[in-house]
Structure formats: C-alpha cells, structure tokens
Coordinates of C-alpha atoms in Angstrom, one line a residue:
Chain T
M1 CA 1.9 45.1 -5.8
A2 CA 1.3 46.6 -9.2
S3 CA 4.1 49.0 -8.7
I4 CA 6.6 46.2 -8.2
I5 CA 5.7 44.7 -11.6
H6 CA 5.5 48.0 -13.4
M7 CA 8.6 49.2 -11.7
G8 CA 7.0 52.4 -10.3
R9 CA 5.3 53.5 -13.5
E10 CA 1.9 54.9 -13.2
D11 CA 0.6 53.8 -16.6
P12 CA 0.0 50.1 -17.2
G13 CA 3.1 48.7 -18.9
Y14 CA 1.5 46.5 -21.5
S15 CA 3.3 46.5 -24.8
F16 CA 0.6 47.9 -27.0
S17 CA 0.9 51.6 -26.4
A18 CA 2.2 52.1 -29.9
A19 CA 0.3 49.2 -31.2
P20 CA -2.0 48.5 -34.1
T21 CA -5.3 50.3 -33.9
A22 CA -6.7 49.6 -37.3
A23 CA -5.4 46.0 -37.8
S24 CA -8.6 44.3 -36.8
A25 CA -11.1 46.9 -37.8
N26 CA -13.3 46.7 -40.9
R27 CA -12.9 43.1 -42.0
E28 CA -14.8 42.9 -45.2
H29 CA -14.8 39.2 -46.0
S30 CA -13.9 36.1 -44.0
F31 CA -10.9 35.0 -45.9
Y32 CA -9.4 38.5 -46.2
P33 CA -7.2 39.2 -43.2
Y34 CA -6.9 43.0 -43.5
V35 CA -8.8 45.5 -45.7
P36 CA -7.6 49.0 -45.5
N37 CA -10.1 51.6 -44.4
P38 CA -11.8 53.4 -47.2
S39 CA -9.7 56.4 -48.2
P40 CA -11.2 59.8 -47.3
L41 CA -9.5 61.2 -50.4
P42 CA -11.6 62.1 -53.4
S43 CA -11.4 59.5 -56.2
N44 CA -11.6 60.0 -59.9
S45 CA -13.4 56.8 -60.5
P46 CA -17.1 57.2 -61.4
R47 CA -19.6 56.8 -58.5
Y48 CA -22.8 57.6 -60.3
T49 CA -24.5 57.0 -63.7
D50 CA -27.8 58.2 -65.1
N51 CA -30.1 55.4 -66.0
G52 CA -32.7 57.7 -67.6
G53 CA -36.4 57.2 -67.5
S54 CA -39.2 59.2 -66.0
T55 CA -41.7 58.9 -63.2
L56 CA -45.0 60.6 -62.4
G57 CA -47.4 60.7 -59.5
I58 CA -50.9 62.2 -59.2
A59 CA -53.0 62.3 -56.0
G60 CA -56.8 62.2 -56.2
A61 CA -59.5 62.5 -53.6
T62 CA -59.4 58.8 -52.7
F63 CA -56.5 57.4 -54.6
T64 CA -52.9 58.1 -55.7
I65 CA -51.5 57.0 -59.1
M66 CA -47.8 56.4 -59.4
A67 CA -46.3 55.7 -62.8
G68 CA -42.9 55.2 -64.4
D69 CA -41.5 53.9 -67.7
T70 CA -39.6 50.6 -67.6
R71 CA -36.6 51.5 -69.8
S72 CA -33.1 51.5 -68.3
T73 CA -30.3 53.2 -70.3
S74 CA -26.6 54.0 -70.1
G75 CA -25.8 56.7 -72.6
Y76 CA -27.3 55.9 -75.9
S77 CA -27.6 52.2 -75.1
I78 CA -30.7 50.5 -73.7
N79 CA -29.7 48.2 -70.8
T80 CA -33.1 46.5 -70.7
R81 CA -36.7 47.2 -71.7
Y82 CA -38.0 46.1 -68.3
A83 CA -36.5 47.6 -65.2
P84 CA -39.3 48.7 -62.8
K85 CA -38.9 52.1 -61.1
L86 CA -41.8 51.6 -58.8
F87 CA -41.4 49.7 -55.5
L88 CA -43.9 48.6 -53.0
I89 CA -43.0 49.6 -49.5
G90 CA -44.0 47.7 -46.4
G91 CA -46.6 44.9 -46.3
T92 CA -45.6 41.3 -45.6
G93 CA -42.8 39.3 -47.1
T94 CA -41.1 39.8 -50.4
E95 CA -44.5 40.0 -52.0
H96 CA -45.4 43.1 -50.0
K97 CA -48.9 41.7 -49.3
S98 CA -51.3 44.4 -48.1
A99 CA -48.8 47.2 -48.7
R100 CA -50.3 50.7 -49.1
I101 CA -47.2 52.8 -49.9
V102 CA -45.3 53.0 -53.2
L103 CA -41.9 54.6 -53.8
S104 CA -40.7 55.6 -57.2
V105 CA -37.1 56.4 -57.9
V106 CA -35.4 57.8 -61.0
G107 CA -31.8 58.7 -61.6
F108 CA -29.0 56.4 -60.5
A109 CA -30.7 53.0 -60.4
A110 CA -28.3 51.3 -58.0
D111 CA -28.9 54.0 -55.4
G112 CA -32.6 53.7 -56.1
H113 CA -32.6 50.0 -55.3
A114 CA -30.6 50.6 -52.1
L115 CA -33.0 53.4 -51.0
A116 CA -36.1 51.3 -51.7
E117 CA -34.7 48.4 -49.8
R118 CA -33.7 50.5 -46.8
L119 CA -37.1 52.2 -46.6
D120 CA -38.9 48.9 -47.0
T121 CA -37.0 47.4 -44.1
I122 CA -37.7 50.4 -41.9
V123 CA -41.5 50.3 -42.6
K124 CA -41.6 46.6 -41.9
M125 CA -39.6 47.0 -38.7
Y126 CA -42.0 49.8 -37.7
K127 CA -44.9 47.3 -37.9
Y128 CA -43.1 44.8 -35.7
Q129 CA -42.2 47.4 -33.1
H130 CA -45.5 49.3 -33.0
G131 CA -48.1 46.7 -34.1
K132 CA -49.6 49.0 -36.7
D133 CA -48.8 50.2 -40.2
M134 CA -46.7 53.3 -40.7
S135 CA -48.7 56.3 -41.9
V136 CA -47.6 57.8 -45.2
A137 CA -46.8 61.1 -43.4
A138 CA -44.4 59.3 -41.1
C139 CA -42.9 57.3 -43.9
A140 CA -42.5 60.4 -45.9
Q141 CA -40.6 62.2 -43.1
R142 CA -38.5 59.1 -42.5
L143 CA -37.5 59.0 -46.2
S144 CA -36.4 62.6 -46.0
H145 CA -34.2 61.7 -43.1
I146 CA -32.7 58.7 -44.9
L147 CA -31.8 60.9 -47.8
Y148 CA -30.4 63.7 -45.7
G149 CA -28.4 61.1 -43.7
K150 CA -26.3 60.8 -46.9
R151 CA -26.1 64.5 -47.4
F152 CA -22.4 64.4 -48.3
F153 CA -22.5 61.3 -50.5
P154 CA -26.1 61.5 -51.7
Y155 CA -28.4 58.8 -53.1
Y156 CA -28.5 60.3 -56.7
V157 CA -32.3 59.9 -57.2
Q158 CA -35.4 61.9 -57.5
A159 CA -38.0 60.1 -55.3
L160 CA -41.7 60.2 -55.2
L161 CA -43.7 58.6 -52.4
G162 CA -47.4 57.8 -52.8
G163 CA -50.1 56.5 -50.5
I164 CA -53.3 57.2 -48.7
D165 CA -53.2 59.6 -45.8
E166 CA -55.0 59.1 -42.4
K167 CA -58.1 60.9 -43.7
G168 CA -58.4 58.5 -46.6
A169 CA -57.2 61.0 -49.2
G170 CA -54.5 60.4 -51.8
A171 CA -51.1 61.6 -50.7
L172 CA -48.0 62.3 -52.8
Y173 CA -44.6 63.5 -51.6
S174 CA -41.7 64.5 -53.8
Y175 CA -38.0 64.7 -52.8
D176 CA -34.7 66.0 -54.1
P177 CA -31.6 63.8 -53.7
V178 CA -30.7 65.3 -50.3
G179 CA -34.1 65.0 -48.6
S180 CA -36.0 68.3 -49.2
Y181 CA -39.6 67.2 -49.5
E182 CA -43.1 68.5 -49.8
R183 CA -46.6 67.2 -50.3
E184 CA -48.0 67.9 -53.7
Q185 CA -51.0 67.1 -55.9
C186 CA -48.9 66.0 -58.8
K187 CA -45.3 65.7 -59.7
A188 CA -43.2 64.5 -62.6
A189 CA -39.5 63.5 -62.1
G190 CA -36.6 62.2 -64.2
A191 CA -35.4 62.7 -67.7
A192 CA -38.7 63.9 -69.2
A193 CA -39.9 65.9 -66.1
S194 CA -39.5 69.1 -68.1
L195 CA -41.7 67.7 -70.8
I196 CA -44.4 66.3 -68.6
T197 CA -44.6 69.1 -66.0
P198 CA -46.2 71.9 -68.1
F199 CA -48.8 69.3 -69.4
L200 CA -49.6 68.5 -65.8
D201 CA -49.8 72.2 -64.8
N202 CA -52.4 72.7 -67.5
Q203 CA -54.4 69.5 -67.2
V204 CA -54.3 68.9 -63.4
N205 CA -53.9 72.4 -61.9
Y206 CA -55.7 74.1 -64.8
K207 CA -52.9 76.7 -65.2
N208 CA -53.6 79.2 -68.0
Q209 CA -57.2 78.1 -68.1
Y210 CA -60.0 80.6 -67.4
V211 CA -63.7 80.5 -66.9
P212 CA -65.3 81.0 -70.3
G213 CA -67.0 84.4 -70.6
S214 CA -65.6 85.7 -67.3
G215 CA -64.4 88.9 -69.1
S216 CA -61.1 90.0 -70.5
G217 CA -57.7 91.2 -69.1
L218 CA -57.7 91.5 -65.3
D219 CA -61.4 90.4 -65.1
L220 CA -60.5 86.9 -66.3
Q221 CA -61.4 84.3 -63.6
A222 CA -58.9 81.4 -63.3
R223 CA -60.4 78.0 -63.6
Q224 CA -60.3 76.4 -60.1
A225 CA -58.5 73.0 -59.8
V226 CA -60.6 70.2 -58.4
P227 CA -59.6 66.6 -57.5
L228 CA -59.9 64.5 -60.7
P229 CA -61.7 61.2 -61.1
Q230 CA -59.5 58.1 -61.3
Q231 CA -60.3 57.1 -64.9
H232 CA -59.4 60.6 -66.0
V233 CA -56.1 60.6 -64.2
E234 CA -55.2 57.3 -65.7
T235 CA -55.8 58.8 -69.2
L236 CA -53.6 61.8 -68.3
V237 CA -50.8 59.5 -67.2
R238 CA -50.9 57.5 -70.3
D239 CA -51.0 60.6 -72.5
A240 CA -48.1 62.2 -70.6
F241 CA -45.9 59.2 -71.2
S242 CA -46.8 58.4 -74.8
S243 CA -46.0 62.1 -75.5
A244 CA -42.7 62.0 -73.5
V245 CA -41.7 58.8 -75.5
E246 CA -42.0 60.8 -78.7
R247 CA -39.6 63.5 -77.6
H248 CA -37.2 61.9 -75.2
I249 CA -34.9 59.1 -76.2
E250 CA -34.4 57.8 -72.6
V251 CA -38.1 57.2 -72.1
G252 CA -40.0 54.2 -73.6
D253 CA -40.6 50.4 -73.7
G254 CA -43.3 50.1 -71.0
L255 CA -45.4 52.0 -68.6
Q256 CA -45.7 50.7 -65.1
M257 CA -48.7 52.2 -63.3
M258 CA -49.8 51.6 -59.7
T259 CA -53.1 52.8 -58.3
I260 CA -53.2 53.0 -54.5
T261 CA -56.6 53.0 -52.8
V262 CA -57.7 52.0 -49.2
D263 CA -58.5 48.6 -50.7
G264 CA -55.1 47.9 -52.0
I265 CA -52.7 48.5 -54.9
Q266 CA -53.5 47.7 -58.5
E267 CA -50.7 47.4 -61.0
V268 CA -50.9 47.6 -64.8
L269 CA -48.2 47.4 -67.4
I270 CA -48.9 49.2 -70.7
P271 CA -46.6 48.9 -73.7
L272 CA -44.9 52.0 -75.0
K273 CA -42.9 52.5 -78.2
Q274 CA -39.6 50.7 -78.2
D275 CA -37.7 53.0 -80.6
Chain U
M1 CA -0.2 41.6 -11.6
N2 CA -1.3 43.2 -14.8
H3 CA -5.1 43.7 -14.7
F4 CA -5.3 44.7 -18.4
P5 CA -6.3 41.6 -20.5
E6 CA -5.0 43.2 -23.7
A7 CA -1.5 42.7 -22.4
W8 CA -1.8 39.2 -21.1
G9 CA 0.5 36.7 -22.8
R10 CA 2.3 39.5 -24.6
P11 CA 6.0 40.6 -24.3
R12 CA 6.5 43.3 -21.6
D13 CA 7.3 46.8 -22.7
D14 CA 9.8 47.2 -19.9
V15 CA 11.7 44.1 -21.0
Y16 CA 11.3 44.0 -24.8
G17 CA 10.4 47.6 -25.7
A18 CA 7.1 48.8 -27.2
Y19 CA 5.6 46.8 -30.0
N20 CA 6.7 48.1 -33.4
G21 CA 3.6 48.5 -35.5
A22 CA 5.4 50.2 -38.4
H23 CA 4.8 47.4 -40.8
L24 CA 1.0 47.8 -40.4
A25 CA 0.8 51.4 -41.7
S26 CA 2.5 52.3 -45.0
G27 CA 2.8 55.9 -44.2
M28 CA 1.2 56.6 -47.5
P29 CA -2.5 57.2 -48.2
N30 CA -4.4 54.1 -49.3
Q31 CA -4.7 53.8 -53.0
H32 CA -7.7 52.5 -54.9
T33 CA -8.2 51.4 -58.4
Q34 CA -8.7 54.4 -60.6
S35 CA -8.7 52.5 -63.9
P36 CA -8.5 48.8 -64.9
I37 CA -5.1 47.4 -66.0
V38 CA -5.4 43.9 -67.5
T39 CA -8.8 43.7 -69.0
G40 CA -11.2 41.2 -70.6
T41 CA -13.6 42.4 -73.3
S42 CA -17.3 41.6 -74.0
V43 CA -19.4 38.9 -72.4
V44 CA -22.6 37.8 -74.2
G45 CA -25.5 35.8 -72.9
I46 CA -29.0 34.8 -74.1
K47 CA -31.9 33.0 -72.5
F48 CA -33.7 30.1 -74.2
K49 CA -36.6 27.9 -73.2
D50 CA -34.7 25.5 -70.9
G51 CA -31.8 27.6 -69.8
V52 CA -29.1 30.2 -70.7
V53 CA -26.1 30.3 -73.1
I54 CA -23.2 32.5 -72.2
A55 CA -19.8 33.2 -73.8
A56 CA -16.6 35.2 -73.5
D57 CA -13.3 35.0 -75.3
N58 CA -10.1 33.8 -73.6
L59 CA -8.1 37.0 -74.0
A60 CA -6.8 39.3 -71.2
S61 CA -5.5 42.6 -72.7
Y62 CA -2.9 45.0 -71.3
G63 CA -4.1 48.2 -73.0
S64 CA -3.9 47.4 -76.7
L65 CA -1.5 44.5 -76.1
A66 CA -3.0 41.0 -76.3
R67 CA -1.1 40.0 -73.1
F68 CA -2.6 36.7 -71.9
T69 CA -4.3 34.5 -74.4
D70 CA -5.5 31.7 -72.2
V71 CA -7.5 33.4 -69.5
K72 CA -10.9 31.8 -68.7
R73 CA -13.4 34.5 -68.1
L74 CA -16.4 32.2 -67.5
H75 CA -16.6 30.7 -64.0
R76 CA -18.8 27.9 -63.0
F77 CA -20.2 28.7 -59.5
N78 CA -22.3 25.6 -59.0
S79 CA -24.5 23.2 -60.9
K80 CA -27.0 26.1 -61.7
S81 CA -24.9 29.2 -62.3
V82 CA -22.1 30.5 -64.4
L83 CA -20.5 34.0 -64.2
G84 CA -19.0 35.9 -67.1
F85 CA -16.5 38.6 -66.3
G86 CA -15.7 41.7 -68.3
G87 CA -13.2 44.3 -67.1
D88 CA -10.3 44.1 -64.8
V89 CA -8.8 40.6 -64.5
S90 CA -7.3 40.9 -61.1
D91 CA -10.6 42.1 -59.7
M92 CA -12.1 39.0 -61.4
Q93 CA -9.6 36.8 -59.6
Y94 CA -10.4 38.5 -56.3
L95 CA -14.2 37.9 -56.9
D96 CA -13.5 34.3 -57.9
R97 CA -11.6 33.8 -54.6
L98 CA -14.5 35.5 -52.7
L99 CA -17.1 33.3 -54.3
T100 CA -15.1 30.2 -53.8
S101 CA -15.0 30.9 -50.1
L102 CA -18.8 31.5 -50.2
D103 CA -19.4 28.3 -52.0
I104 CA -17.3 26.3 -49.5
R105 CA -19.2 27.9 -46.7
E106 CA -22.5 27.2 -48.4
N107 CA -21.7 23.5 -48.9
Y108 CA -20.9 23.0 -45.3
H109 CA -24.1 24.8 -44.3
S110 CA -26.8 23.2 -46.5
A111 CA -27.7 20.2 -48.6
D112 CA -27.2 20.4 -52.3
D113 CA -30.9 20.8 -53.2
A114 CA -30.8 24.1 -51.3
A115 CA -27.8 25.3 -53.3
L116 CA -27.6 29.0 -54.1
S117 CA -29.5 29.8 -57.3
A118 CA -28.1 32.1 -60.0
K119 CA -30.6 34.7 -58.7
N120 CA -29.2 34.4 -55.1
L121 CA -25.7 34.7 -56.5
H122 CA -26.6 37.8 -58.5
T123 CA -28.1 39.5 -55.4
Y124 CA -25.0 38.7 -53.4
L125 CA -22.6 40.0 -56.1
S126 CA -24.7 43.2 -56.6
K127 CA -24.3 43.9 -52.8
V128 CA -20.5 43.3 -53.0
M129 CA -20.2 45.6 -56.0
Y130 CA -22.4 48.4 -54.6
K131 CA -20.6 48.2 -51.3
R132 CA -17.2 48.6 -52.9
R133 CA -18.3 51.5 -55.1
S134 CA -19.8 53.2 -52.0
D135 CA -16.3 52.8 -50.3
F136 CA -14.8 54.6 -53.3
N137 CA -12.9 51.4 -54.1
P138 CA -14.8 49.8 -57.0
L139 CA -14.2 46.3 -58.4
W140 CA -13.7 47.2 -62.0
N141 CA -15.9 44.6 -63.7
H142 CA -19.1 44.2 -65.6
I143 CA -20.5 40.8 -64.8
L144 CA -23.2 38.6 -66.3
V145 CA -24.8 36.0 -64.1
A146 CA -26.3 33.2 -66.0
G147 CA -28.2 30.1 -64.8
L148 CA -31.4 29.1 -63.1
D149 CA -33.4 31.0 -60.5
T150 CA -35.0 29.6 -57.3
E151 CA -37.9 28.2 -59.4
E152 CA -35.5 26.6 -61.9
K153 CA -36.5 29.1 -64.5
P154 CA -33.8 30.6 -66.9
F155 CA -32.0 33.6 -65.3
L156 CA -29.8 36.1 -66.8
A157 CA -28.8 39.4 -65.2
S158 CA -25.9 41.8 -65.0
V159 CA -24.1 43.9 -62.3
D160 CA -21.4 46.5 -63.0
L161 CA -18.7 48.4 -61.0
L162 CA -21.3 50.9 -59.7
G163 CA -23.6 48.2 -58.5
T164 CA -26.1 48.9 -61.2
T165 CA -28.2 45.8 -61.9
F166 CA -30.6 44.8 -64.7
S167 CA -32.0 41.7 -66.4
S168 CA -33.1 41.0 -69.9
P169 CA -33.7 38.1 -72.3
S170 CA -30.3 38.8 -73.8
L171 CA -27.4 40.7 -72.3
A172 CA -23.9 41.8 -73.4
T173 CA -21.1 43.8 -71.8
G174 CA -18.7 46.2 -73.3
Y175 CA -18.6 46.3 -77.1
G176 CA -21.1 43.4 -77.1
A177 CA -23.7 45.9 -75.9
H178 CA -23.3 47.7 -79.2
L179 CA -22.5 44.9 -81.6
A180 CA -24.0 41.7 -80.2
Q181 CA -27.2 43.0 -78.5
P182 CA -28.9 44.0 -81.8
I183 CA -28.4 40.5 -83.2
M184 CA -29.7 38.8 -80.1
R185 CA -32.6 41.2 -79.6
K186 CA -33.8 40.4 -83.1
L187 CA -34.1 36.8 -82.0
V188 CA -35.5 37.4 -78.5
P189 CA -37.2 40.8 -78.3
D190 CA -39.1 39.8 -75.1
E191 CA -39.4 37.1 -72.5
E192 CA -42.1 35.2 -74.5
A193 CA -39.7 34.9 -77.4
A194 CA -37.0 33.6 -75.1
A195 CA -39.4 31.0 -73.6
R196 CA -39.9 29.6 -77.2
L197 CA -36.3 29.7 -78.3
G198 CA -34.5 26.3 -78.7
K199 CA -31.1 25.4 -77.3
E200 CA -29.4 25.0 -80.7
E201 CA -30.7 28.3 -82.0
A202 CA -29.5 30.0 -78.9
I203 CA -26.0 28.5 -79.2
Q204 CA -25.9 29.5 -82.9
A205 CA -26.9 33.1 -82.0
I206 CA -24.1 33.3 -79.4
K207 CA -21.5 31.9 -81.9
D208 CA -22.6 34.5 -84.5
C209 CA -22.2 37.2 -81.9
M210 CA -18.7 36.0 -81.0
K211 CA -17.8 36.1 -84.7
V212 CA -19.1 39.7 -85.2
L213 CA -17.2 40.8 -82.1
F214 CA -14.0 39.2 -83.4
Y215 CA -14.5 41.0 -86.7
R216 CA -14.9 44.4 -85.2
D217 CA -13.6 44.5 -81.6
A218 CA -9.8 45.0 -81.7
R219 CA -9.5 43.7 -78.1
S220 CA -11.0 40.3 -78.9
M221 CA -9.7 36.9 -79.8
D222 CA -10.8 33.9 -81.9
R223 CA -10.7 31.4 -79.0
Y224 CA -13.5 31.6 -76.5
S225 CA -15.4 29.8 -73.7
I226 CA -19.0 29.0 -74.0
A227 CA -21.4 27.6 -71.3
V228 CA -24.9 26.2 -71.5
I229 CA -26.8 26.1 -68.2
T230 CA -29.9 23.9 -68.0
K231 CA -31.6 21.7 -65.3
E232 CA -29.1 19.0 -66.4
G233 CA -26.3 21.1 -65.1
V234 CA -23.5 23.3 -66.6
D235 CA -22.0 22.3 -69.9
L236 CA -18.8 24.5 -70.1
N237 CA -16.4 24.4 -73.0
E238 CA -13.3 26.5 -72.4
D239 CA -11.5 26.2 -75.7
V240 CA -13.8 26.8 -78.7
K241 CA -12.2 28.0 -81.9
L242 CA -14.2 30.6 -84.0
E243 CA -15.4 28.8 -87.1
N244 CA -16.4 29.8 -90.7
Q245 CA -14.7 33.2 -90.6
S246 CA -15.3 35.2 -93.8
W247 CA -13.2 38.2 -94.3
A248 CA -14.6 38.8 -97.8
F249 CA -16.2 42.0 -96.5
A250 CA -12.8 43.4 -95.5
D251 CA -11.5 44.4 -98.9
R252 CA -14.6 46.6 -99.4
I253 CA -13.8 48.7 -96.4
R254 CA -12.3 52.0 -97.3
G255 CA -10.9 54.9 -95.3
Y256 CA -9.1 53.3 -92.4
G257 CA -5.9 52.0 -93.9
T258 CA -3.2 53.1 -96.2
Q259 CA -5.0 52.5 -99.5
V260 CA -5.6 55.5 -101.8
N261 CA -9.2 54.9 -102.7

C-alpha cells in the first residue's frame, strides 16, 4: 500500500527532507517570528564588568558573620551607594523567612544576582521535594556544581557561603568563579581582599604571633588559634572594612553585616566613608 | 497512505520536488551588534517625595553627526512607569515593540489596578538584557526605569547592556553619570533626602542638569523630553526648550580652540 504511494521508495516521501530544521527553534518573544540561534563565534562586545567592592566571612563556634560593603562602581564612577552583596538563601517567600544560609557575591554584579537567584530557587525546591531544610554542606556542594556548570562561560564572581553546620558550628565556604571550593574559618574576597587577608591572618589565625616568653629562634611557640567570641569578630569585621575604605577607592559607603546563628539571621547596616 | 504527520497537507516530493529551504539560512554566520550605530546620549532621573522626574534630550546621533533631531527617548509604559533610553536607537525601538506587546498582553490578562509597577517592569527588562548579553547578542542600551513600585513608592533604577542593575535616589547614564550626578547627589545624598524633596525642586534640578549636559556634552541637544511620574499619573512633555542659557563662561575657556592665549 505504502509502496504504491511512494512509488517503490523505501524512505517516506514527505517533502521536508531538505527542510527547515531551525525555523521554529528558539523563539525568544511572542511577536518575533524567528530569532537566529546564538552564534558560537567569539564576540568583541563586553560580557563582563567589575563592580568593585569587597566581602568578608568569619566562622565562629556557634555563629558565622558575613559582611560586604554596599558600594557599586564602574571604573571611577559610583553607580550607587547602596547595592547589597549579601543574599539570603532559602527560607519562605521573597522575605526569606527562617533562612539560615547567606551567599555573598563580589565581582560582576549581574552574574552575582543571577547566581543568587538560581541558588535560592534550588534551596527552596529542595525543601518542597524533601520536606526539610538543605544543609549548608549540601548547599555548598550544589553551589560548586552551579558554578562549574558554566565552566566555559563563567559567573564572574567570588562567592562566599555562610551558615550553621549540622553540629551547630559556624560554617563558611569560599569559591572561585568556576566552582573550586573549600571550607574555611575566615575569608576575604573582592577588590580589597589583598588588604583584608593579612589582617585576618594575624587577628583570626594568629599568624606571626608567638607565646610570650616561649624562647627565641626555633624555640618560639606559635600562638594557637581559637574560635573567637561573636562581639570580637564583629569588631574585627568593622575594623577590616574601615581600614579597606581608606586604601581602596572601590570600597565604601556602607557595611552590610549578617550574623547567622541557629536562632536566625541578624542584619545590621553600618555607615562607611563616602569619599 | 503516508503515516508521517509532518508531511500531511504538504506538497509531495515526488510530484513537486523537495522543499527549498535556502531562504531560511543565509549561508553566512549570524552577526551580532558589536557596537552601537545611531545613539542617544544621557538620561537623567531623580526621586522626590511623591514620585520621580526623568529627562532625556531628543537627539539621535550617528557618530558625531546630529542625525535625527526629533527622536523621543522617554517612553511611557503605563500610568506608573516611564523608561528613558540611552545608547542604540534601533535596540530602543526593538525594546519598545517588545514592551508594547507585553503591555497589550498584560491588559488582556489583568485589571488596571494590578498593572505592572515600575519595579516589575525593571525586573522584566533586566532579565531581557541579561539574557541577551548571555547569548553574546547584547541590546546596546543603558536604561533608566522611573515610576512607582508595588507599594506606590517612588522607584528609580537602571539596567545596562550587560544586565547590571542598580538603584539610587538619583541616576544618570552616559555623560550624565559624570556631569549630572554630582549636581543631583548634592540635592539628594540619600533616600531620606529624596523623601523630603519637593516636586518643583526636583524638576528644577533636572532642568539644571540638562543645561550642564548641553554645555559640555557634544552629543547633546537643547530640545528634550521630561516626565514627572506621581500617583496622579504620568506628565510627559516631549518638546521642552532649554531656557536661560548663559554662555558667558565660554570666552574664559582657553586651550581648546584656535585662540593664541
């Protein structure tokens, strides 16, 4: 029967063998009949910009403090004095009620927003699917996978993820733009990271500090780092930023600080110099 | 009997020959905007206690040529939002078409009291812009969105060709960021100051900014559009002439022209 119609041909004889394959693919907007597929060719147009600013996270025994300045820059211009770099992840609704995870992103702000939004959606979906909150460790690994998923067109951001781990201790994870990550006690990221890091090495990890009277030369005993009390960490964060403001033009205007404990997240906004 | 639905109702290959799809593929790689062609210069906007004032001149330049002198770069979206476009004019026209289709769709879907706020519009635009830059095919604009947010509070925010977004009591694109922002920031350094600022002061500040921009921005013009967005709606004037120009400062400028000293 079919052979009569197709006149002995084996392949079906419909007329679309040389036909459009891309015509109905990738329709971007309703009114637009045909949008060409994105070109795989490299383009000279800019895809990234640096919006400046710095972030900082310190984990304590029962808390994690995340902080970031609120200035947004392009070149020598200040875009705005208030563009938060800290994002609540998970919780309920747009208010993120009862969230226990904070993401900070510094670098290209548009990628930062996109990343925060994606992670937030994933953490919220996790709760719908599993009926429990996502642990920071799981969230941290997932964030790494999201970043690595764009390995060849990366989210141009340095991310920090803070929360409380399953034992109730402060947890802090740091990331590079393509998803390498590790858990750390403290980490500074962004424009003034090189200014803040040595301060943190000395004041949090007690680098170059020795036990008084423990001898000289090789006999010197290094001072052992211990988890710091919350009040003390807050002071360190404020000092780190007020110093960074003095020496880096992209840092300033305001300091947004979030303290994560098992009881919730407290947010404060402290003014920094606007010059 | 042909069992393949794709072919039903189509001309048969054995009778008419295979479909010629040549017109669908150009045979050349797709090209994307690498630089803007016809451009608009600065857009300036400032928040005040009851709303937002926004302005942009009516010039579309072709490089250094003042090519089109009656191009409206402020677009009223609905009763609570206005857009100000800087950058490529054809991309502006594309976005205008896109947003018109969005507005028509929205009007069929929902009653007027649920109309999209300026904040909703800004979120939508930022996603469009970020998507296009991620496709390596950016829309070459820097846009200010002015109006009222979902709580009817003054709203002013910007989005650019990379999808970067930010909000501030006063905003300006292009040269305005260098020349107009300092003037406006003096008036509204923070949100509290903007919440105290009166309508007339805000309008005057914007007019001063347009004057400074005309004095110093070589791609600007002395005819501009200005819009005031409040709860009462959008008051858009698309043909304002720059007033009280004073070029007295000009003869003191040395070093750019042909004069000897």
